[in-house]
Amino acid sequence: MRERSANRQKLPEQTLQTEKLAELGRLTAGIAHEINNPLAVIAYAMELLRRDAELTPFQVEMAVRIEDEIERLKTLTESLLSFSSAREGCRRLVALNDLLEEVLRLIRFELQRQAVQLEMELGELPLVAADPNQVKQVVINLIMNAVQAMHGEGKITLRTAHRGDAVELAVSDTGPGIPENLRERIFTPFFTTKAEGEGTGLGLHICRNIVNEHGGTIVVESSPRGGATFKVCLPVAQ
Ligand code: ADP
């Protein structure tokens, strides 16, 4: 009984929270566009300068710094834009194991460069109805977070399994793990423990948005001995 009334009180709060997030999304997208326009002009001006001017070594050094910062800003605006997009995407029937193989073809080189070992334990799975690009985005995000947490040394294990009316993907690493008091906070927008310029704190929030829009869940498990496991569940296609 008590639980029920607590739930009822929670509802308007949740709606408010959703509205606030939607507003934040619109604001963020607006800012990202406003930054993108002058940024494109700066990038083009820089390209012309590089092409037509005889630059001294000092000027070349400064040009490289400007170009690096332009790239950094571009990455930031891209993640701000994907954070704000609550698009439905285009769904079709997806074989999760095949999608994992595709993702690995894209990032295997990066894993090898970082000397990260990869293990796969793929179960037999039914199809899910999903936007393959969005699911790839989730998988890449989880794997790259694991690589970064392990500082390029350790093992990542990808497991898939059929669990009732859902398929589960678990991404485990041998990194430091995540303290219990942060296990929910890491999914909130702009939460990051990474150095400035390395993390936006939007990755996991976007992952959760995507997974929830697919009717699924994403949670993290971690033990004090270290290592984190992110579990993504997606409903089996009807
Ligand atoms: P970002 O990677 O930009 O910081 P995320 O939302 O992807 O943003 O991650 C938020 C935070 O969650 C990270 O800064 C890090 O502290 C923590 N985190 C994510 N994945 C892992 C992991 N595999 N092991 C340890 N910490 C992690």
PDB file of C-alpha atoms and ligand atoms in Angstrom:
ATOM      1  CA  MET A   1       0.000   0.000   0.000  1.00  0.00           C
ATOM      2  CA  ARG A   2       2.731   2.421   1.020  1.00  0.00           C
ATOM      3  CA  GLU A   3       4.715   1.545  -2.023  1.00  0.00           C
ATOM      4  CA  ARG A   4       1.745   2.284  -4.226  1.00  0.00           C
ATOM      5  CA  SER A   5       1.228   5.818  -2.936  1.00  0.00           C
ATOM      6  CA  ALA A   6       4.975   6.441  -3.137  1.00  0.00           C
ATOM      7  CA  ASN A   7       4.805   5.445  -6.790  1.00  0.00           C
ATOM      8  CA  ARG A   8       1.871   7.728  -7.407  1.00  0.00           C
ATOM      9  CA  GLN A   9       3.805  10.656  -5.941  1.00  0.00           C
ATOM     10  CA  LYS A  10       6.762   9.802  -8.102  1.00  0.00           C
ATOM     11  CA  LEU A  11       4.870  10.075 -11.381  1.00  0.00           C
ATOM     12  CA  PRO A  12       4.587  13.873 -11.775  1.00  0.00           C
ATOM     13  CA  GLU A  13       8.240  14.126 -10.740  1.00  0.00           C
ATOM     14  CA  GLN A  14       9.210  11.717 -13.502  1.00  0.00           C
ATOM     15  CA  THR A  15       7.175  13.643 -16.068  1.00  0.00           C
ATOM     16  CA  LEU A  16       8.847  16.853 -14.963  1.00  0.00           C
ATOM     17  CA  GLN A  17      12.222  15.189 -15.267  1.00  0.00           C
ATOM     18  CA  THR A  18      11.419  13.949 -18.794  1.00  0.00           C
ATOM     19  CA  GLU A  19      10.238  17.421 -19.805  1.00  0.00           C
ATOM     20  CA  LYS A  20      13.347  19.001 -18.342  1.00  0.00           C
ATOM     21  CA  LEU A  21      15.535  16.566 -20.275  1.00  0.00           C
ATOM     22  CA  ALA A  22      13.630  17.240 -23.495  1.00  0.00           C
ATOM     23  CA  GLU A  23      14.089  20.998 -22.974  1.00  0.00           C
ATOM     24  CA  LEU A  24      17.772  20.453 -22.219  1.00  0.00           C
ATOM     25  CA  GLY A  25      17.985  18.431 -25.436  1.00  0.00           C
ATOM     26  CA  ARG A  26      16.457  21.236 -27.519  1.00  0.00           C
ATOM     27  CA  LEU A  27      18.721  23.819 -25.913  1.00  0.00           C
ATOM     28  CA  THR A  28      21.770  21.634 -26.465  1.00  0.00           C
ATOM     29  CA  ALA A  29      20.919  21.060 -30.129  1.00  0.00           C
ATOM     30  CA  GLY A  30      20.461  24.816 -30.612  1.00  0.00           C
ATOM     31  CA  ILE A  31      23.843  25.580 -29.057  1.00  0.00           C
ATOM     32  CA  ALA A  32      25.548  22.817 -31.049  1.00  0.00           C
ATOM     33  CA  HIS A  33      24.185  24.286 -34.320  1.00  0.00           C
ATOM     34  CA  GLU A  34      25.240  27.811 -33.312  1.00  0.00           C
ATOM     35  CA  ILE A  35      28.779  26.528 -32.653  1.00  0.00           C
ATOM     36  CA  ASN A  36      28.889  24.422 -35.818  1.00  0.00           C
ATOM     37  CA  ASN A  37      28.289  27.313 -38.219  1.00  0.00           C
ATOM     38  CA  PRO A  38      31.195  29.579 -37.234  1.00  0.00           C
ATOM     39  CA  LEU A  39      33.299  26.446 -36.731  1.00  0.00           C
ATOM     40  CA  ALA A  40      32.808  25.467 -40.375  1.00  0.00           C
ATOM     41  CA  VAL A  41      33.884  28.983 -41.412  1.00  0.00           C
ATOM     42  CA  ILE A  42      36.999  28.803 -39.209  1.00  0.00           C
ATOM     43  CA  ALA A  43      37.891  25.359 -40.612  1.00  0.00           C
ATOM     44  CA  TYR A  44      37.506  26.612 -44.183  1.00  0.00           C
ATOM     45  CA  ALA A  45      39.540  29.791 -43.516  1.00  0.00           C
ATOM     46  CA  MET A  46      42.257  27.614 -42.002  1.00  0.00           C
ATOM     47  CA  GLU A  47      42.272  25.371 -45.060  1.00  0.00           C
ATOM     48  CA  LEU A  48      42.714  28.408 -47.365  1.00  0.00           C
ATOM     49  CA  LEU A  49      45.511  29.776 -45.213  1.00  0.00           C
ATOM     50  CA  ARG A  50      47.300  26.429 -45.312  1.00  0.00           C
ATOM     51  CA  ARG A  51      46.915  26.191 -49.066  1.00  0.00           C
ATOM     52  CA  ASP A  52      47.784  29.717 -50.151  1.00  0.00           C
ATOM     53  CA  ALA A  53      50.098  31.219 -47.549  1.00  0.00           C
ATOM     54  CA  GLU A  54      53.801  30.551 -46.990  1.00  0.00           C
ATOM     55  CA  LEU A  55      53.806  29.763 -43.314  1.00  0.00           C
ATOM     56  CA  THR A  56      56.812  30.018 -41.013  1.00  0.00           C
ATOM     57  CA  PRO A  57      57.511  26.982 -38.769  1.00  0.00           C
ATOM     58  CA  PHE A  58      55.961  28.862 -35.845  1.00  0.00           C
ATOM     59  CA  GLN A  59      52.841  29.610 -37.866  1.00  0.00           C
ATOM     60  CA  VAL A  60      52.602  25.940 -38.921  1.00  0.00           C
ATOM     61  CA  GLU A  61      52.811  24.931 -35.261  1.00  0.00           C
ATOM     62  CA  MET A  62      50.023  27.367 -34.398  1.00  0.00           C
ATOM     63  CA  ALA A  63      47.970  26.140 -37.368  1.00  0.00           C
ATOM     64  CA  VAL A  64      48.219  22.546 -36.123  1.00  0.00           C
ATOM     65  CA  ARG A  65      47.009  23.640 -32.706  1.00  0.00           C
ATOM     66  CA  ILE A  66      44.056  25.491 -34.205  1.00  0.00           C
ATOM     67  CA  GLU A  67      43.161  22.444 -36.331  1.00  0.00           C
ATOM     68  CA  ASP A  68      43.357  20.123 -33.311  1.00  0.00           C
ATOM     69  CA  GLU A  69      41.008  22.347 -31.359  1.00  0.00           C
ATOM     70  CA  ILE A  70      38.619  22.564 -34.330  1.00  0.00           C
ATOM     71  CA  GLU A  71      38.491  18.734 -34.364  1.00  0.00           C
ATOM     72  CA  ARG A  72      37.856  18.682 -30.621  1.00  0.00           C
ATOM     73  CA  LEU A  73      34.970  21.104 -30.955  1.00  0.00           C
ATOM     74  CA  LYS A  74      33.535  19.086 -33.852  1.00  0.00           C
ATOM     75  CA  THR A  75      33.555  15.913 -31.747  1.00  0.00           C
ATOM     76  CA  LEU A  76      31.831  17.804 -28.956  1.00  0.00           C
ATOM     77  CA  THR A  77      29.093  19.251 -31.152  1.00  0.00           C
ATOM     78  CA  GLU A  78      28.506  15.839 -32.740  1.00  0.00           C
ATOM     79  CA  SER A  79      27.956  14.220 -29.358  1.00  0.00           C
ATOM     80  CA  LEU A  80      25.746  17.122 -28.266  1.00  0.00           C
ATOM     81  CA  LEU A  81      23.615  16.629 -31.356  1.00  0.00           C
ATOM     82  CA  SER A  82      23.258  12.874 -30.931  1.00  0.00           C
ATOM     83  CA  PHE A  83      22.439  13.440 -27.239  1.00  0.00           C
ATOM     84  CA  SER A  84      19.518  15.632 -28.197  1.00  0.00           C
ATOM     85  CA  SER A  85      18.160  13.474 -30.973  1.00  0.00           C
ATOM     86  CA  ALA A  86      15.305  11.339 -29.731  1.00  0.00           C
ATOM     87  CA  ARG A  87      14.757   9.932 -33.194  1.00  0.00           C
ATOM     88  CA  GLU A  88      12.955   6.678 -33.744  1.00  0.00           C
ATOM     89  CA  GLY A  89      15.543   5.665 -36.294  1.00  0.00           C
ATOM     90  CA  CYS A  90      14.841   2.974 -38.772  1.00  0.00           C
ATOM     91  CA  ARG A  91      14.115  -0.393 -37.279  1.00  0.00           C
ATOM     92  CA  ARG A  92      14.411  -3.765 -38.866  1.00  0.00           C
ATOM     93  CA  LEU A  93      15.035  -7.323 -37.788  1.00  0.00           C
ATOM     94  CA  VAL A  94      18.579  -7.582 -36.480  1.00  0.00           C
ATOM     95  CA  ALA A  95      20.762 -10.555 -35.605  1.00  0.00           C
ATOM     96  CA  LEU A  96      22.737  -9.210 -32.645  1.00  0.00           C
ATOM     97  CA  ASN A  97      25.679 -11.600 -33.065  1.00  0.00           C
ATOM     98  CA  ASP A  98      26.168 -10.505 -36.697  1.00  0.00           C
ATOM     99  CA  LEU A  99      25.959  -6.877 -35.636  1.00  0.00           C
ATOM    100  CA  LEU A 100      28.726  -7.518 -33.062  1.00  0.00           C
ATOM    101  CA  GLU A 101      30.948  -9.023 -35.749  1.00  0.00           C
ATOM    102  CA  GLU A 102      30.374  -5.921 -37.880  1.00  0.00           C
ATOM    103  CA  VAL A 103      31.270  -3.601 -35.015  1.00  0.00           C
ATOM    104  CA  LEU A 104      34.435  -5.594 -34.353  1.00  0.00           C
ATOM    105  CA  ARG A 105      35.514  -5.260 -37.957  1.00  0.00           C
ATOM    106  CA  LEU A 106      35.349  -1.490 -37.407  1.00  0.00           C
ATOM    107  CA  ILE A 107      37.247  -1.336 -34.135  1.00  0.00           C
ATOM    108  CA  ARG A 108      39.465  -4.456 -34.098  1.00  0.00           C
ATOM    109  CA  PHE A 109      42.413  -2.388 -35.284  1.00  0.00           C
ATOM    110  CA  GLU A 110      41.991   0.053 -32.397  1.00  0.00           C
ATOM    111  CA  LEU A 111      41.797  -2.853 -29.919  1.00  0.00           C
ATOM    112  CA  GLN A 112      44.983  -4.386 -31.306  1.00  0.00           C
ATOM    113  CA  ARG A 113      46.748  -1.020 -31.218  1.00  0.00           C
ATOM    114  CA  GLN A 114      45.844  -0.742 -27.531  1.00  0.00           C
ATOM    115  CA  ALA A 115      46.924  -4.320 -26.823  1.00  0.00           C
ATOM    116  CA  VAL A 116      43.475  -5.182 -25.481  1.00  0.00           C
ATOM    117  CA  GLN A 117      42.463  -8.842 -25.608  1.00  0.00           C
ATOM    118  CA  LEU A 118      39.011  -9.702 -26.772  1.00  0.00           C
ATOM    119  CA  GLU A 119      36.964 -12.763 -25.951  1.00  0.00           C
ATOM    120  CA  MET A 120      33.567 -13.615 -27.393  1.00  0.00           C
ATOM    121  CA  GLU A 121      31.014 -16.068 -26.034  1.00  0.00           C
ATOM    122  CA  LEU A 122      28.058 -15.828 -28.359  1.00  0.00           C
ATOM    123  CA  GLY A 123      24.897 -17.778 -27.676  1.00  0.00           C
ATOM    124  CA  GLU A 124      22.182 -18.718 -30.110  1.00  0.00           C
ATOM    125  CA  LEU A 125      19.808 -15.770 -30.380  1.00  0.00           C
ATOM    126  CA  PRO A 126      16.403 -14.905 -31.817  1.00  0.00           C
ATOM    127  CA  LEU A 127      16.126 -11.649 -33.836  1.00  0.00           C
ATOM    128  CA  VAL A 128      15.439  -8.252 -32.286  1.00  0.00           C
ATOM    129  CA  ALA A 129      13.599  -5.314 -33.911  1.00  0.00           C
ATOM    130  CA  ALA A 130      16.125  -2.506 -33.773  1.00  0.00           C
ATOM    131  CA  ASP A 131      17.842   0.352 -35.539  1.00  0.00           C
ATOM    132  CA  PRO A 132      21.183  -1.338 -36.273  1.00  0.00           C
ATOM    133  CA  ASN A 133      23.118   1.955 -36.330  1.00  0.00           C
ATOM    134  CA  GLN A 134      21.864   2.967 -32.927  1.00  0.00           C
ATOM    135  CA  VAL A 135      22.647  -0.454 -31.446  1.00  0.00           C
ATOM    136  CA  LYS A 136      26.138  -0.280 -32.996  1.00  0.00           C
ATOM    137  CA  GLN A 137      26.581   3.121 -31.359  1.00  0.00           C
ATOM    138  CA  VAL A 138      25.745   1.559 -27.975  1.00  0.00           C
ATOM    139  CA  VAL A 139      28.151  -1.359 -28.459  1.00  0.00           C
ATOM    140  CA  ILE A 140      31.018   0.856 -29.650  1.00  0.00           C
ATOM    141  CA  ASN A 141      30.469   3.200 -26.724  1.00  0.00           C
ATOM    142  CA  LEU A 142      30.565   0.381 -24.172  1.00  0.00           C
ATOM    143  CA  ILE A 143      33.676  -1.188 -25.715  1.00  0.00           C
ATOM    144  CA  MET A 144      35.557   2.126 -26.005  1.00  0.00           C
ATOM    145  CA  ASN A 145      34.648   3.016 -22.403  1.00  0.00           C
ATOM    146  CA  ALA A 146      36.068  -0.363 -21.336  1.00  0.00           C
ATOM    147  CA  VAL A 147      39.270   0.259 -23.325  1.00  0.00           C
ATOM    148  CA  GLN A 148      39.659   3.682 -21.737  1.00  0.00           C
ATOM    149  CA  ALA A 149      38.954   2.376 -18.225  1.00  0.00           C
ATOM    150  CA  MET A 150      41.663  -0.299 -18.611  1.00  0.00           C
ATOM    151  CA  HIS A 151      44.139   2.245 -20.002  1.00  0.00           C
ATOM    152  CA  GLY A 152      44.777  -0.006 -22.946  1.00  0.00           C
ATOM    153  CA  GLU A 153      45.682  -3.161 -21.049  1.00  0.00           C
ATOM    154  CA  GLY A 154      43.395  -5.992 -20.110  1.00  0.00           C
ATOM    155  CA  LYS A 155      40.617  -8.119 -21.462  1.00  0.00           C
ATOM    156  CA  ILE A 156      37.148  -7.369 -22.793  1.00  0.00           C
ATOM    157  CA  THR A 157      34.603 -10.179 -22.932  1.00  0.00           C
ATOM    158  CA  LEU A 158      31.456  -9.955 -25.022  1.00  0.00           C
ATOM    159  CA  ARG A 159      28.719 -12.450 -24.146  1.00  0.00           C
ATOM    160  CA  THR A 160      25.310 -12.858 -25.667  1.00  0.00           C
ATOM    161  CA  ALA A 161      22.476 -15.025 -24.391  1.00  0.00           C
ATOM    162  CA  HIS A 162      18.780 -15.629 -24.944  1.00  0.00           C
ATOM    163  CA  ARG A 163      16.880 -14.893 -21.721  1.00  0.00           C
ATOM    164  CA  GLY A 164      13.137 -15.469 -21.908  1.00  0.00           C
ATOM    165  CA  ASP A 165      11.626 -12.766 -24.095  1.00  0.00           C
ATOM    166  CA  ALA A 166      14.855 -10.794 -24.331  1.00  0.00           C
ATOM    167  CA  VAL A 167      18.366 -11.092 -25.681  1.00  0.00           C
ATOM    168  CA  GLU A 168      21.188  -9.995 -23.452  1.00  0.00           C
ATOM    169  CA  LEU A 169      24.559  -8.548 -24.387  1.00  0.00           C
ATOM    170  CA  ALA A 170      27.139  -8.307 -21.593  1.00  0.00           C
ATOM    171  CA  VAL A 171      30.321  -6.269 -22.055  1.00  0.00           C
ATOM    172  CA  SER A 172      32.842  -7.061 -19.297  1.00  0.00           C
ATOM    173  CA  ASP A 173      36.261  -5.568 -18.695  1.00  0.00           C
ATOM    174  CA  THR A 174      39.139  -6.121 -16.293  1.00  0.00           C
ATOM    175  CA  GLY A 175      39.467  -2.406 -15.452  1.00  0.00           C
ATOM    176  CA  PRO A 176      39.142  -0.753 -12.022  1.00  0.00           C
ATOM    177  CA  GLY A 177      35.337  -1.148 -11.924  1.00  0.00           C
ATOM    178  CA  ILE A 178      32.831   1.453 -10.757  1.00  0.00           C
ATOM    179  CA  PRO A 179      32.228   2.370  -7.095  1.00  0.00           C
ATOM    180  CA  GLU A 180      28.708   1.550  -5.939  1.00  0.00           C
ATOM    181  CA  ASN A 181      27.723   5.187  -5.302  1.00  0.00           C
ATOM    182  CA  LEU A 182      28.466   6.078  -8.940  1.00  0.00           C
ATOM    183  CA  ARG A 183      26.723   3.150 -10.659  1.00  0.00           C
ATOM    184  CA  GLU A 184      23.539   5.143 -11.376  1.00  0.00           C
ATOM    185  CA  ARG A 185      25.194   8.543 -11.721  1.00  0.00           C
ATOM    186  CA  ILE A 186      27.329   7.439 -14.670  1.00  0.00           C
ATOM    187  CA  PHE A 187      24.128   7.334 -16.761  1.00  0.00           C
ATOM    188  CA  THR A 188      23.232  10.985 -16.088  1.00  0.00           C
ATOM    189  CA  PRO A 189      24.132  13.560 -18.752  1.00  0.00           C
ATOM    190  CA  PHE A 190      27.523  15.260 -18.444  1.00  0.00           C
ATOM    191  CA  PHE A 191      28.815  12.956 -15.688  1.00  0.00           C
ATOM    192  CA  THR A 192      32.417  12.098 -16.488  1.00  0.00           C
ATOM    193  CA  THR A 193      35.573  11.245 -14.569  1.00  0.00           C
ATOM    194  CA  LYS A 194      37.728  11.713 -17.648  1.00  0.00           C
ATOM    195  CA  ALA A 195      40.122  14.584 -18.187  1.00  0.00           C
ATOM    196  CA  GLU A 196      38.850  17.703 -19.902  1.00  0.00           C
ATOM    197  CA  GLY A 197      38.664  17.147 -23.628  1.00  0.00           C
ATOM    198  CA  GLU A 198      38.606  13.345 -23.250  1.00  0.00           C
ATOM    199  CA  GLY A 199      35.051  12.788 -22.087  1.00  0.00           C
ATOM    200  CA  THR A 200      31.743  14.581 -22.540  1.00  0.00           C
ATOM    201  CA  GLY A 201      29.806  12.473 -20.060  1.00  0.00           C
ATOM    202  CA  LEU A 202      27.084  11.929 -22.654  1.00  0.00           C
ATOM    203  CA  GLY A 203      27.984   8.441 -23.901  1.00  0.00           C
ATOM    204  CA  LEU A 204      26.137   6.306 -21.361  1.00  0.00           C
ATOM    205  CA  HIS A 205      23.187   8.672 -21.195  1.00  0.00           C
ATOM    206  CA  ILE A 206      22.762   8.338 -24.955  1.00  0.00           C
ATOM    207  CA  CYS A 207      23.190   4.539 -24.667  1.00  0.00           C
ATOM    208  CA  ARG A 208      20.429   4.349 -22.072  1.00  0.00           C
ATOM    209  CA  ASN A 209      18.142   6.580 -24.195  1.00  0.00           C
ATOM    210  CA  ILE A 210      18.663   4.361 -27.221  1.00  0.00           C
ATOM    211  CA  VAL A 211      18.152   1.119 -25.310  1.00  0.00           C
ATOM    212  CA  ASN A 212      15.057   2.444 -23.513  1.00  0.00           C
ATOM    213  CA  GLU A 213      13.566   3.655 -26.813  1.00  0.00           C
ATOM    214  CA  HIS A 214      13.927   0.049 -27.989  1.00  0.00           C
ATOM    215  CA  GLY A 215      11.982  -1.142 -24.937  1.00  0.00           C
ATOM    216  CA  GLY A 216      15.128  -2.540 -23.338  1.00  0.00           C
ATOM    217  CA  THR A 217      17.301  -1.930 -20.281  1.00  0.00           C
ATOM    218  CA  ILE A 218      20.952  -1.226 -19.570  1.00  0.00           C
ATOM    219  CA  VAL A 219      22.550  -1.749 -16.161  1.00  0.00           C
ATOM    220  CA  VAL A 220      26.044  -2.025 -14.792  1.00  0.00           C
ATOM    221  CA  GLU A 221      27.491  -4.529 -12.341  1.00  0.00           C
ATOM    222  CA  SER A 222      30.850  -4.173 -10.665  1.00  0.00           C
ATOM    223  CA  SER A 223      32.601  -5.863  -7.785  1.00  0.00           C
ATOM    224  CA  PRO A 224      35.019  -4.268  -5.304  1.00  0.00           C
ATOM    225  CA  ARG A 225      37.704  -6.546  -6.762  1.00  0.00           C
ATOM    226  CA  GLY A 226      37.426  -4.524  -9.983  1.00  0.00           C
ATOM    227  CA  GLY A 227      36.034  -5.040 -13.452  1.00  0.00           C
ATOM    228  CA  ALA A 228      32.757  -3.705 -14.788  1.00  0.00           C
ATOM    229  CA  THR A 229      30.010  -5.498 -16.699  1.00  0.00           C
ATOM    230  CA  PHE A 230      27.412  -3.552 -18.675  1.00  0.00           C
ATOM    231  CA  LYS A 231      24.324  -5.623 -19.488  1.00  0.00           C
ATOM    232  CA  VAL A 232      22.035  -4.584 -22.315  1.00  0.00           C
ATOM    233  CA  CYS A 233      18.702  -6.378 -22.720  1.00  0.00           C
ATOM    234  CA  LEU A 234      16.608  -5.947 -25.852  1.00  0.00           C
ATOM    235  CA  PRO A 235      13.176  -7.493 -26.370  1.00  0.00           C
ATOM    236  CA  VAL A 236      12.913 -10.352 -28.848  1.00  0.00           C
ATOM    237  CA  ALA A 237      11.066  -9.301 -32.032  1.00  0.00           C
ATOM    238  CA  GLN A 238       7.397 -10.344 -32.006  1.00  0.00           C
TER     239      GLN A 238
HETATM  240  P1  ADP B   1      32.534   9.720 -20.957  1.00  0.00           P
HETATM  241  O1  ADP B   1      33.100   8.454 -21.537  1.00  0.00           O
HETATM  242  O2  ADP B   1      32.532  10.866 -21.921  1.00  0.00           O
HETATM  243  O3  ADP B   1      33.109  10.096 -19.614  1.00  0.00           O
HETATM  244  P2  ADP B   1      30.169   8.139 -20.450  1.00  0.00           P
HETATM  245  O4  ADP B   1      28.766   8.561 -20.187  1.00  0.00           O
HETATM  246  O5  ADP B   1      30.387   7.160 -21.556  1.00  0.00           O
HETATM  247  O6  ADP B   1      30.971   9.474 -20.702  1.00  0.00           O
HETATM  248  O7  ADP B   1      30.784   7.536 -19.121  1.00  0.00           O
HETATM  249  C1  ADP B   1      30.612   8.239 -17.885  1.00  0.00           C
HETATM  250  C2  ADP B   1      31.606   7.751 -16.864  1.00  0.00           C
HETATM  251  O8  ADP B   1      31.318   6.393 -16.509  1.00  0.00           O
HETATM  252  C3  ADP B   1      33.065   7.713 -17.312  1.00  0.00           C
HETATM  253  O9  ADP B   1      33.686   8.976 -17.213  1.00  0.00           O
HETATM  254  C4  ADP B   1      33.656   6.710 -16.318  1.00  0.00           C
HETATM  255  O10 ADP B   1      33.918   7.319 -15.075  1.00  0.00           O
HETATM  256  C5  ADP B   1      32.506   5.744 -16.091  1.00  0.00           C
HETATM  257  N1  ADP B   1      32.653   4.500 -16.867  1.00  0.00           N
HETATM  258  C6  ADP B   1      32.046   4.182 -18.022  1.00  0.00           C
HETATM  259  N2  ADP B   1      32.393   2.945 -18.446  1.00  0.00           N
HETATM  260  C7  ADP B   1      33.263   2.462 -17.522  1.00  0.00           C
HETATM  261  C8  ADP B   1      33.982   1.213 -17.372  1.00  0.00           C
HETATM  262  N3  ADP B   1      33.883   0.235 -18.267  1.00  0.00           N
HETATM  263  N4  ADP B   1      34.788   1.066 -16.271  1.00  0.00           N
HETATM  264  C9  ADP B   1      34.890   2.069 -15.367  1.00  0.00           C
HETATM  265  N5  ADP B   1      34.231   3.256 -15.442  1.00  0.00           N
HETATM  266  C10 ADP B   1      33.429   3.448 -16.505  1.00  0.00           C
END
